[in-house]
mmCIF file of C-alpha atoms in Angstrom:
data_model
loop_
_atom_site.group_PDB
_atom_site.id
_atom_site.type_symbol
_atom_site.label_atom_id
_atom_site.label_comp_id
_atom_site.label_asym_id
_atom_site.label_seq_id
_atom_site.Cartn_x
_atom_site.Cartn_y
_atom_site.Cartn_z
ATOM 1 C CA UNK A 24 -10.013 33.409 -3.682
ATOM 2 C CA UNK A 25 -9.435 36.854 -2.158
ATOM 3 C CA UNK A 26 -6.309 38.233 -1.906
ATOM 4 C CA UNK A 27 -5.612 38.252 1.611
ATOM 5 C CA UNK A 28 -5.876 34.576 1.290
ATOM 6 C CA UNK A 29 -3.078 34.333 -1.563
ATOM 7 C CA UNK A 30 -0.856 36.895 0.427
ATOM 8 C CA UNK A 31 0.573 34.440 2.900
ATOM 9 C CA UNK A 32 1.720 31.977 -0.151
ATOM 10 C CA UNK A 33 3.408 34.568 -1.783
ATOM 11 C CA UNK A 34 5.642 35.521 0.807
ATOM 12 C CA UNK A 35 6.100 31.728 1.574
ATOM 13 C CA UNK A 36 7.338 31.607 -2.262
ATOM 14 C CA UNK A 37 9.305 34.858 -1.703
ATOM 15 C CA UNK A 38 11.452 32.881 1.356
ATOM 16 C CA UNK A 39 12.778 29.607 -0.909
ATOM 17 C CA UNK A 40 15.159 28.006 -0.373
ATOM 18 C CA UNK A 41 16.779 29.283 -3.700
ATOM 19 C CA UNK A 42 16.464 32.894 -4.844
ATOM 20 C CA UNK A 43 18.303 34.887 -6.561
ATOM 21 C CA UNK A 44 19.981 37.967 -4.499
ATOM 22 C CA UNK A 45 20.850 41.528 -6.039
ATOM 23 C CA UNK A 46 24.225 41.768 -7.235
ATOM 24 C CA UNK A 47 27.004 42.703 -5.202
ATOM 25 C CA UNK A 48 29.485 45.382 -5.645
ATOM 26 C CA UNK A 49 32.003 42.652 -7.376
ATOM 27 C CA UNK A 50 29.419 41.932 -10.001
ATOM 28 C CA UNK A 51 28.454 38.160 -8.305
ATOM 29 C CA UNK A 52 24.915 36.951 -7.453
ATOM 30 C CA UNK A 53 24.355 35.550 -4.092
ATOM 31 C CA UNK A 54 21.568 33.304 -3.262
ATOM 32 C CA UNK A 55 19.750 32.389 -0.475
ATOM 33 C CA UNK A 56 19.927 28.570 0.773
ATOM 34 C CA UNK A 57 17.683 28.957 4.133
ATOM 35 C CA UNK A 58 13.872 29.195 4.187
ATOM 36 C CA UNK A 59 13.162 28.249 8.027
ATOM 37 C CA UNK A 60 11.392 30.384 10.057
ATOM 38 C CA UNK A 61 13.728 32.630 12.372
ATOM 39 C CA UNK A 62 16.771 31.883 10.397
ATOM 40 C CA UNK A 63 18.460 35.024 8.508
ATOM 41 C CA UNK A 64 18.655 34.374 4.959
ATOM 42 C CA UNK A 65 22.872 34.036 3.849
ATOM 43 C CA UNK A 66 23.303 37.740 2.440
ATOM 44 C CA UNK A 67 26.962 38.153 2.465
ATOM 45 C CA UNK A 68 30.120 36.409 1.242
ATOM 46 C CA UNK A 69 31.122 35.712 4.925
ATOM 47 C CA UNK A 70 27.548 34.036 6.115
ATOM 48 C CA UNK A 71 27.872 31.683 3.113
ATOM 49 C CA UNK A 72 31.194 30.789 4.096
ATOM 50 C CA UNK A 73 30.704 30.092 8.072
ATOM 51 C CA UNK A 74 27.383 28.093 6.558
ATOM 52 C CA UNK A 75 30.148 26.101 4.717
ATOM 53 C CA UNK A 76 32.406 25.364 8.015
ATOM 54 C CA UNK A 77 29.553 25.174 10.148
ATOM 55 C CA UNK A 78 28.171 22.250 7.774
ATOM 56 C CA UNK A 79 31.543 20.480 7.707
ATOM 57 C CA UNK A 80 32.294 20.563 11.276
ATOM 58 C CA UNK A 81 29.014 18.681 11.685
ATOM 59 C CA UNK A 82 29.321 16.192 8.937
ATOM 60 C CA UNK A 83 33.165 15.356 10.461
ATOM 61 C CA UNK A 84 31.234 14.844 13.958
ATOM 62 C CA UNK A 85 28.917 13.035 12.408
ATOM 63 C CA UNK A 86 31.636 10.637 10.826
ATOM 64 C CA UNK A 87 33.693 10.393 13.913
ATOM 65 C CA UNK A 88 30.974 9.286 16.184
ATOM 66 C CA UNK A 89 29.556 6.968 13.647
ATOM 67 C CA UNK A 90 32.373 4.065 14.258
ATOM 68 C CA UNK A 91 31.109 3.709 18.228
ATOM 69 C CA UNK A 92 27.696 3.745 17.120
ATOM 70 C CA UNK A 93 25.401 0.717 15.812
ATOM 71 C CA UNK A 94 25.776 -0.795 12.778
ATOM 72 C CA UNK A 95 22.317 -1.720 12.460
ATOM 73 C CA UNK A 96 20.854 -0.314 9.077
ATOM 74 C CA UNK A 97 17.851 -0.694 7.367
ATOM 75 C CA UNK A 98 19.212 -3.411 4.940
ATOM 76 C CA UNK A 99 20.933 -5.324 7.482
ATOM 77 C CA UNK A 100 17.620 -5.916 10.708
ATOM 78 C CA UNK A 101 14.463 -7.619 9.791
ATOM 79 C CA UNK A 102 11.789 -5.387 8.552
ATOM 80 C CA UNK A 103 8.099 -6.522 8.123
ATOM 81 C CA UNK A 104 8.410 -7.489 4.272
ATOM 82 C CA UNK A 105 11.151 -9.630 4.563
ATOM 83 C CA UNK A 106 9.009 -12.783 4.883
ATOM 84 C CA UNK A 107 7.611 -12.244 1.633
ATOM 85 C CA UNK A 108 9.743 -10.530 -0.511
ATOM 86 C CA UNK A 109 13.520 -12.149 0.981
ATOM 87 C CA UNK A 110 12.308 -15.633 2.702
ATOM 88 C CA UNK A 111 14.986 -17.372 4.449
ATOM 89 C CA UNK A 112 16.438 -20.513 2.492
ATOM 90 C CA UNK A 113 15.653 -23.921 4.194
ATOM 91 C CA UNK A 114 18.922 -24.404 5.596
ATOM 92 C CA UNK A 115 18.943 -21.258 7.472
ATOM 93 C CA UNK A 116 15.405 -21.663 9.303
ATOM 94 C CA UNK A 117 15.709 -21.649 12.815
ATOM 95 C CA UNK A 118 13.445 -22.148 15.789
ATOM 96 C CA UNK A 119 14.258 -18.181 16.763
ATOM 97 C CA UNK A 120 12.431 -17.513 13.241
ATOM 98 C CA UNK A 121 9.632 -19.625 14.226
ATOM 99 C CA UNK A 122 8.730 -17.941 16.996
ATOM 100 C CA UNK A 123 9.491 -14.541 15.726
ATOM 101 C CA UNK A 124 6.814 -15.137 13.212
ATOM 102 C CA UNK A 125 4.362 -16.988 15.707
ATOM 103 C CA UNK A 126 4.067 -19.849 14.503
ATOM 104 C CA UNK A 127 4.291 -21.713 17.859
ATOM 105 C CA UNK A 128 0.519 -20.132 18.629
ATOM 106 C CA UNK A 129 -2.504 -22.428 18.731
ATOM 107 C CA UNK A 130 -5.960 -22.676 19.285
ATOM 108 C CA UNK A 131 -8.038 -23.327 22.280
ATOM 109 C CA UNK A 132 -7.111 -26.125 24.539
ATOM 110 C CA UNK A 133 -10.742 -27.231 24.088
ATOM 111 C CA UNK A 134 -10.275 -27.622 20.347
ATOM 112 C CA UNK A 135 -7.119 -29.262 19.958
ATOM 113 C CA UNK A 136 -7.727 -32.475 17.694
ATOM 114 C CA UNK A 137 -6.564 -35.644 19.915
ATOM 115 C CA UNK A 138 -4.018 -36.536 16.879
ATOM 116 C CA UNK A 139 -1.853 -33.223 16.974
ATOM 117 C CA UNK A 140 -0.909 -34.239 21.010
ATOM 118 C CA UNK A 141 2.645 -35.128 19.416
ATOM 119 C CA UNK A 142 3.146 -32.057 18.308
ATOM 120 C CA UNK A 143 1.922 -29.765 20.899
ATOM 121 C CA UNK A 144 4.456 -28.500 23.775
ATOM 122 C CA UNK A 145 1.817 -27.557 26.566
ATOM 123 C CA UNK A 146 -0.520 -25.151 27.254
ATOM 124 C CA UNK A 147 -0.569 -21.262 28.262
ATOM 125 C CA UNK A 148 -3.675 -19.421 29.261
ATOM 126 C CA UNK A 149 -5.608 -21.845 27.704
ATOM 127 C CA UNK A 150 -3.887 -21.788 24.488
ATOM 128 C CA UNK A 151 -1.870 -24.685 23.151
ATOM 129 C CA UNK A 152 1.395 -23.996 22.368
ATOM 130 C CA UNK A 153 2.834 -25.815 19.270
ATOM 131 C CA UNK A 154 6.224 -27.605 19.848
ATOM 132 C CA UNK A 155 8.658 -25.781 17.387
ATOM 133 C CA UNK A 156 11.439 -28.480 17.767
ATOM 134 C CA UNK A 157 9.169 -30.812 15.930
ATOM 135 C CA UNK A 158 7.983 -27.655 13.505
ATOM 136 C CA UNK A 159 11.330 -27.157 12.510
ATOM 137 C CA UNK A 160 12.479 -31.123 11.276
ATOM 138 C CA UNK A 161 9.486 -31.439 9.988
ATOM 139 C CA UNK A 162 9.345 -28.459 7.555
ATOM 140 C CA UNK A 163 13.052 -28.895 6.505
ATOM 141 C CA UNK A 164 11.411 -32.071 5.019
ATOM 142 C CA UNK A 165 8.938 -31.217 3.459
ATOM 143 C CA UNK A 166 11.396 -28.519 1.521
ATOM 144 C CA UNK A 167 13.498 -31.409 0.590
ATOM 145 C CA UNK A 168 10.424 -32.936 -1.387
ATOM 146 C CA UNK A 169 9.475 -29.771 -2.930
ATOM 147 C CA UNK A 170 13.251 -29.567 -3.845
ATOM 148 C CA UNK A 171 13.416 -33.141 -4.991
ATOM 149 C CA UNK A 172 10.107 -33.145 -6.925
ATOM 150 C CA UNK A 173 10.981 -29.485 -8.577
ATOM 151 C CA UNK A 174 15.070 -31.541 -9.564
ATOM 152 C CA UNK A 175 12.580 -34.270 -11.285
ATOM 153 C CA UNK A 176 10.861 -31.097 -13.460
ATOM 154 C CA UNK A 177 7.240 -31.690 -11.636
ATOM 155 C CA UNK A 178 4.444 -29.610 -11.331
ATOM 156 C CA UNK A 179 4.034 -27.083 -7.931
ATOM 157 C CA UNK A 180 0.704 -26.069 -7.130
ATOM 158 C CA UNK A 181 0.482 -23.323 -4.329
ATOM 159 C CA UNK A 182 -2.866 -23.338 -3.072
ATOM 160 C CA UNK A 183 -4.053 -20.070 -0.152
ATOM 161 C CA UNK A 184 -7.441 -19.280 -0.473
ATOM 162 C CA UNK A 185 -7.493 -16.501 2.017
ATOM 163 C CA UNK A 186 -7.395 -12.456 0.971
ATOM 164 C CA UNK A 187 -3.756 -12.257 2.669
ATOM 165 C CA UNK A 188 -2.550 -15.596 1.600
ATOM 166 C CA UNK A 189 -2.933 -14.667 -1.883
ATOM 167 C CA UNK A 190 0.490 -12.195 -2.752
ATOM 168 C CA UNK A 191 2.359 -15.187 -0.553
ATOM 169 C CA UNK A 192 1.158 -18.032 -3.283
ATOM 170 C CA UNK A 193 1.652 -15.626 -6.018
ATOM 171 C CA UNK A 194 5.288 -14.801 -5.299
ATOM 172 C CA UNK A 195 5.723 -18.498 -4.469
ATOM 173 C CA UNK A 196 4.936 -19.750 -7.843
ATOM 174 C CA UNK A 197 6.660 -16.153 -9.356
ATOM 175 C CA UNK A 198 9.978 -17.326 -7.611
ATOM 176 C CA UNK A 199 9.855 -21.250 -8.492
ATOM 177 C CA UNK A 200 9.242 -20.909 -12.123
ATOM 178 C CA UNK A 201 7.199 -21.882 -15.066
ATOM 179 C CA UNK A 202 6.507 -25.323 -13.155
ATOM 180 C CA UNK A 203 5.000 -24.030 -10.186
ATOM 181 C CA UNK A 204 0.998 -22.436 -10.189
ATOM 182 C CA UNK A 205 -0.884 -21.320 -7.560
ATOM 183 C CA UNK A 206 -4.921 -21.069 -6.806
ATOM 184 C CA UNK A 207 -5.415 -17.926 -4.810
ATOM 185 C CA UNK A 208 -8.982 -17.965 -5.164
ATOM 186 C CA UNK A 209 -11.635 -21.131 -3.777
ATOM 187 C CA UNK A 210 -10.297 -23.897 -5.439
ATOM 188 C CA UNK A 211 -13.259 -25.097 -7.970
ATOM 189 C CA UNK A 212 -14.572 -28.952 -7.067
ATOM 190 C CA UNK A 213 -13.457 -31.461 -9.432
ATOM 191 C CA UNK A 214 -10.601 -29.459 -11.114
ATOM 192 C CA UNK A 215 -8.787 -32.851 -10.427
ATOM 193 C CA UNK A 216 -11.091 -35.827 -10.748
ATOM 194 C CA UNK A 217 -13.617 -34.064 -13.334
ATOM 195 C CA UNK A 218 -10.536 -33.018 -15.482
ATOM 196 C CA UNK A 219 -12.383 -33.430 -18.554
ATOM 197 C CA UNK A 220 -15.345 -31.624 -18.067
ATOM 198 C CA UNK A 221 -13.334 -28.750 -16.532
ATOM 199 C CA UNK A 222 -10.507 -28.186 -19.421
ATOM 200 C CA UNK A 223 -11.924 -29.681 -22.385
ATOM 201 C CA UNK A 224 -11.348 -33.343 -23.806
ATOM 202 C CA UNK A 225 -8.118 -31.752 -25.733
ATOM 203 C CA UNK A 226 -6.297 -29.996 -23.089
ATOM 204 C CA UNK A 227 -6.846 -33.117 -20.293
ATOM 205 C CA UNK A 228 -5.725 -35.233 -22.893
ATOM 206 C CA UNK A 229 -2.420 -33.262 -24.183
ATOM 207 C CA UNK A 230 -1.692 -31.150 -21.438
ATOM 208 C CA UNK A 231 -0.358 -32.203 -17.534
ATOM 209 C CA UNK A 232 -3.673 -31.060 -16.019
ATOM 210 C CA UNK A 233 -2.857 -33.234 -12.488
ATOM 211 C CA UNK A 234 0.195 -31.785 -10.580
ATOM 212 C CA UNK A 235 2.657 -33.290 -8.935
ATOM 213 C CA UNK A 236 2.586 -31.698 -5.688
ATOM 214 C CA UNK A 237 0.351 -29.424 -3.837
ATOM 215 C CA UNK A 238 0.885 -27.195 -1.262
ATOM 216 C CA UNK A 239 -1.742 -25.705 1.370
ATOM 217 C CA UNK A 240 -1.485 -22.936 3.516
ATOM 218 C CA UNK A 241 -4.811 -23.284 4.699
ATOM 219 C CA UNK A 242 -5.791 -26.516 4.541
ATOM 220 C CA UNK A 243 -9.320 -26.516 6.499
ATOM 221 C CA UNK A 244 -10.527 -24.498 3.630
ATOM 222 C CA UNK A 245 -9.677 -26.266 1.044
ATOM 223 C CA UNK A 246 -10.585 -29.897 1.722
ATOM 224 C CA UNK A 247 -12.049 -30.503 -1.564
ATOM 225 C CA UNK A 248 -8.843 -30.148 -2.316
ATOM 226 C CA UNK A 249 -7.112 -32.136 -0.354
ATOM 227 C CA UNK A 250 -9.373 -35.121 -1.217
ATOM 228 C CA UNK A 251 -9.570 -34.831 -5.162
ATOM 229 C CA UNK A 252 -5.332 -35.156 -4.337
ATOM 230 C CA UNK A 253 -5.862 -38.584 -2.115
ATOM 231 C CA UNK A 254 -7.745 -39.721 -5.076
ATOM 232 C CA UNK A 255 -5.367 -38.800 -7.598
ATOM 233 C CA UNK A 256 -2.674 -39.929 -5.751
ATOM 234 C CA UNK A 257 -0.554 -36.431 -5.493
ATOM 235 C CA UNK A 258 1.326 -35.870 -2.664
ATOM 236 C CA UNK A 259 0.333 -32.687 0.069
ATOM 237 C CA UNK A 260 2.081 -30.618 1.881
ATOM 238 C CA UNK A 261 0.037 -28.207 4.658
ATOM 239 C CA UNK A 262 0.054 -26.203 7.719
ATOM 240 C CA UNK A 263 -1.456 -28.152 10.371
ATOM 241 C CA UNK A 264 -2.820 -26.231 13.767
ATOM 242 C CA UNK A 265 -3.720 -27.392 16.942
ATOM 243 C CA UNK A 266 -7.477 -27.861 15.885
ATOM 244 C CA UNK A 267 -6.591 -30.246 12.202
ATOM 245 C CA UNK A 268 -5.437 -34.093 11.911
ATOM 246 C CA UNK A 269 -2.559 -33.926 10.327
ATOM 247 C CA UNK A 270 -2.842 -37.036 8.956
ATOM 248 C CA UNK A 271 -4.966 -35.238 6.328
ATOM 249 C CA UNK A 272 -1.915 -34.161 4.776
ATOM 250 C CA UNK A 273 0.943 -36.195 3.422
ATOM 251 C CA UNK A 274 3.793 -34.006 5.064
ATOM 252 C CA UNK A 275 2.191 -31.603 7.837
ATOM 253 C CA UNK A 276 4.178 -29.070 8.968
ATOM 254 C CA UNK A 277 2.904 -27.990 13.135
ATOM 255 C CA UNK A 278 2.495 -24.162 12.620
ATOM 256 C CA UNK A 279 -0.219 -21.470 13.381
ATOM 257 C CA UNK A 280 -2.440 -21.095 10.047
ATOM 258 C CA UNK A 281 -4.076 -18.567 10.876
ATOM 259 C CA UNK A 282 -0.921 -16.056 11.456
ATOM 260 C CA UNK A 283 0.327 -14.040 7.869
ATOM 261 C CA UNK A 284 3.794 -13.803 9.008
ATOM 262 C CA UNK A 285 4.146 -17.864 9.282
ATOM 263 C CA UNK A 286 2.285 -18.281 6.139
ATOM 264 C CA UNK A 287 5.067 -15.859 4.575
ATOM 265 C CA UNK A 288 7.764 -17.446 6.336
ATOM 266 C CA UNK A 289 6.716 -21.250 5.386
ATOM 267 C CA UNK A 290 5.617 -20.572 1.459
ATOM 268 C CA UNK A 291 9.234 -18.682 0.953
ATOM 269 C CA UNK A 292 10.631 -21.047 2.296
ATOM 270 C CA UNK A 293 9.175 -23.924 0.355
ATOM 271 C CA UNK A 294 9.356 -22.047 -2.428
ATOM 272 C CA UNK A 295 13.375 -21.049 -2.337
ATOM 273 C CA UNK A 296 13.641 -24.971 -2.221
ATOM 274 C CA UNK A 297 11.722 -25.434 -5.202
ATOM 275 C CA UNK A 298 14.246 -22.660 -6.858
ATOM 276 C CA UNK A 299 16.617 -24.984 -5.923
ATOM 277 C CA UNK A 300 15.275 -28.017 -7.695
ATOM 278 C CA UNK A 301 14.503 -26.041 -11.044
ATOM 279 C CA UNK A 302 17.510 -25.045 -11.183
ATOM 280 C CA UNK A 303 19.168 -29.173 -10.735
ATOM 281 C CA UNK A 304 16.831 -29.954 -13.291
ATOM 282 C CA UNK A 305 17.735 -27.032 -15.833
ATOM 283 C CA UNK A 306 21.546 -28.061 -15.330
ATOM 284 C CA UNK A 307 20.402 -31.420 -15.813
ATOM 285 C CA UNK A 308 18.598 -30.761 -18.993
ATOM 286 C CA UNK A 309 21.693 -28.992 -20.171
ATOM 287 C CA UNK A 310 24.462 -31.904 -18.852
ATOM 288 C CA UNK A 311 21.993 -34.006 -21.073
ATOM 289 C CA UNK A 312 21.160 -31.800 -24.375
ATOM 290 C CA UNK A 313 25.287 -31.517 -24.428
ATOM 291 C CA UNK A 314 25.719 -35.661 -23.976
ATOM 292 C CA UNK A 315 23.645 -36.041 -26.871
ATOM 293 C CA UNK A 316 25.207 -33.586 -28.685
ATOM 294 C CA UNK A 317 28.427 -35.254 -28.398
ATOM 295 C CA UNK A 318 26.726 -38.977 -28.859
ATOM 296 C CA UNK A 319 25.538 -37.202 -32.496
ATOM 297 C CA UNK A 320 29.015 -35.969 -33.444
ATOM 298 C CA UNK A 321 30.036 -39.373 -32.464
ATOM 299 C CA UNK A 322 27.857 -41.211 -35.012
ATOM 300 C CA UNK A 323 28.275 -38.708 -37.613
ATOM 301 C CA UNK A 324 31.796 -39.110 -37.425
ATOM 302 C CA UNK A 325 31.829 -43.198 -37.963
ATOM 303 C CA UNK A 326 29.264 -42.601 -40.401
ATOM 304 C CA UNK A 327 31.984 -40.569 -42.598
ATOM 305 C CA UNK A 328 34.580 -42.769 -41.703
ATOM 306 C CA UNK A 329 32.621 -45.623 -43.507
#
């Protein structure tokens, strides 16, 4: 590189924002604290000082107007990862977040599946619209299952096949615990009903190979799943659209699955309830490991008595 070409940088490096000045006549450094072009650097005692008042007259503006401004912050307004890193517990869900996150969107009136008419509100430019007051029931029970089977210490399988449905089944099963598992990838024929062949005589025989509840986010693709669970009896939870029976599922849930955002919204959901179970059944294992605890002192107690 010639130097003509290195010239400009060094009198960019020459202008920082922190260099040392010559020494005054009082023995003191100065420094200068403004690189922008146009500016004059701060030479004297006196420029650094009206820097100083100029700086605090704006930061007491600043504070004054802030009270009759918005409060709205960063932490405190929905931002995009929200769904899937802070999901909304089941008791907070509302239609409003429904529709925020689209789940009310369908598919073509033409391919609407005659069994999901009780669940759809109409249609709009030839797209059915989903009826979010029978969404919203509807999902707050199928959290109280995954709740109720997570209290009992069951198995949770997350199952999203898709390349965006993946982090939401991962963080699903992160945030229930060590009894919740999820399949982001296609979900391998006869993991259920060919146990044996698929873990090894061993492991299907000593290990809980079938869960006790499955979830779907995308059920269509995955209905080798769904019927290796009607055979072995394990209940199903799944995100019905306009185009699915949702009497292929044990506890549909009306949304778009097709949209991210709802996908996010429903698997946080479900999966904040399942927190909930594990931990009932954790305080439950406790309430019990300290009742036989005291049944043990108990009988050790007669047992010197005698």
């Amino acid at each position: 590189m010639s130097l003509a070409h290195i010239r400009p940088w060094i009198a960019a490096t020459a202008q920082c924002s922190r260099r040392t000045l010559r020494p005054t006549a009082g023995g003191k450094t100065l420094r200068c604290l403004s690189s922008a072009a146009g500016e004059v650097p701060l030479q004297t005692p006196d420029d650094w000082t009206n820097f100083q008042l100029k700086r605090a007259d704006y930061q007491a503006l600043i504070d004054h107007l802030s009270t009759y401004g918005s409060t709205q912050t960063r932490e405190n307004t929905f931002q995009p990862h929200h769904t899937l890193h802070r999901p909304v517990a089941p008791a907070n869900v509302t239609v409003s977040a429904l529709l925020a996150a689209g789940a009310h969107f369908g598919h073509n009136q033409t391919l609407m599946n005659p069994n999901f008419m009780p669940y759809a509100y109409g249609v709009r430019a030839g797209v059915t619209v989903i009826d979010l007051d029978h969404t919203l029931p509807l999902l707050r029970r199928a959290a109280n299952v995954v709740r109720g089977v997570a209290a009992k210490g069951g198995t949770i399988v997350f199952v999203g096949t898709r390349p965006d449905l993946r982090p939401v089944v991962r963080k699903a099963a992160e945030r229930v615990g060590q009894r919740a598992y999820h399949v982001g990838e296609k979900w391998l024929p006869g993991t259920l009903t060919n146990k044996i062949v698929m873990f090894g005589p061993e492991v299907a025989k000593e290990e809980q190979v079938v869960p006790d509840l499955v979830i779907l986010l995308n059920p269509i693709q995955n209905v080798p799943a769904i019927r290796e669970c009607a055979i072995e009896h394990v209940p199903t939870i799944g995100i019905v659209d306009s185009n699915v029976d949702p009497r292929i599922v044990m506890y549909p849930i009306p949304a778009n699955d097709e949209n991210t955002r709802t996908a996010e919204l429903i698997g946080g959901l479900l999966s904040i309830a399942g927190r909930e179970g594990a931990a009932l059944y954790r305080d439950e294992q406790a309430r019990r490991a300290k009742k036989a605890e005291r049944v043990q002192r108990g009988h050790e107690r007669v047992y010197e008595a005698r």
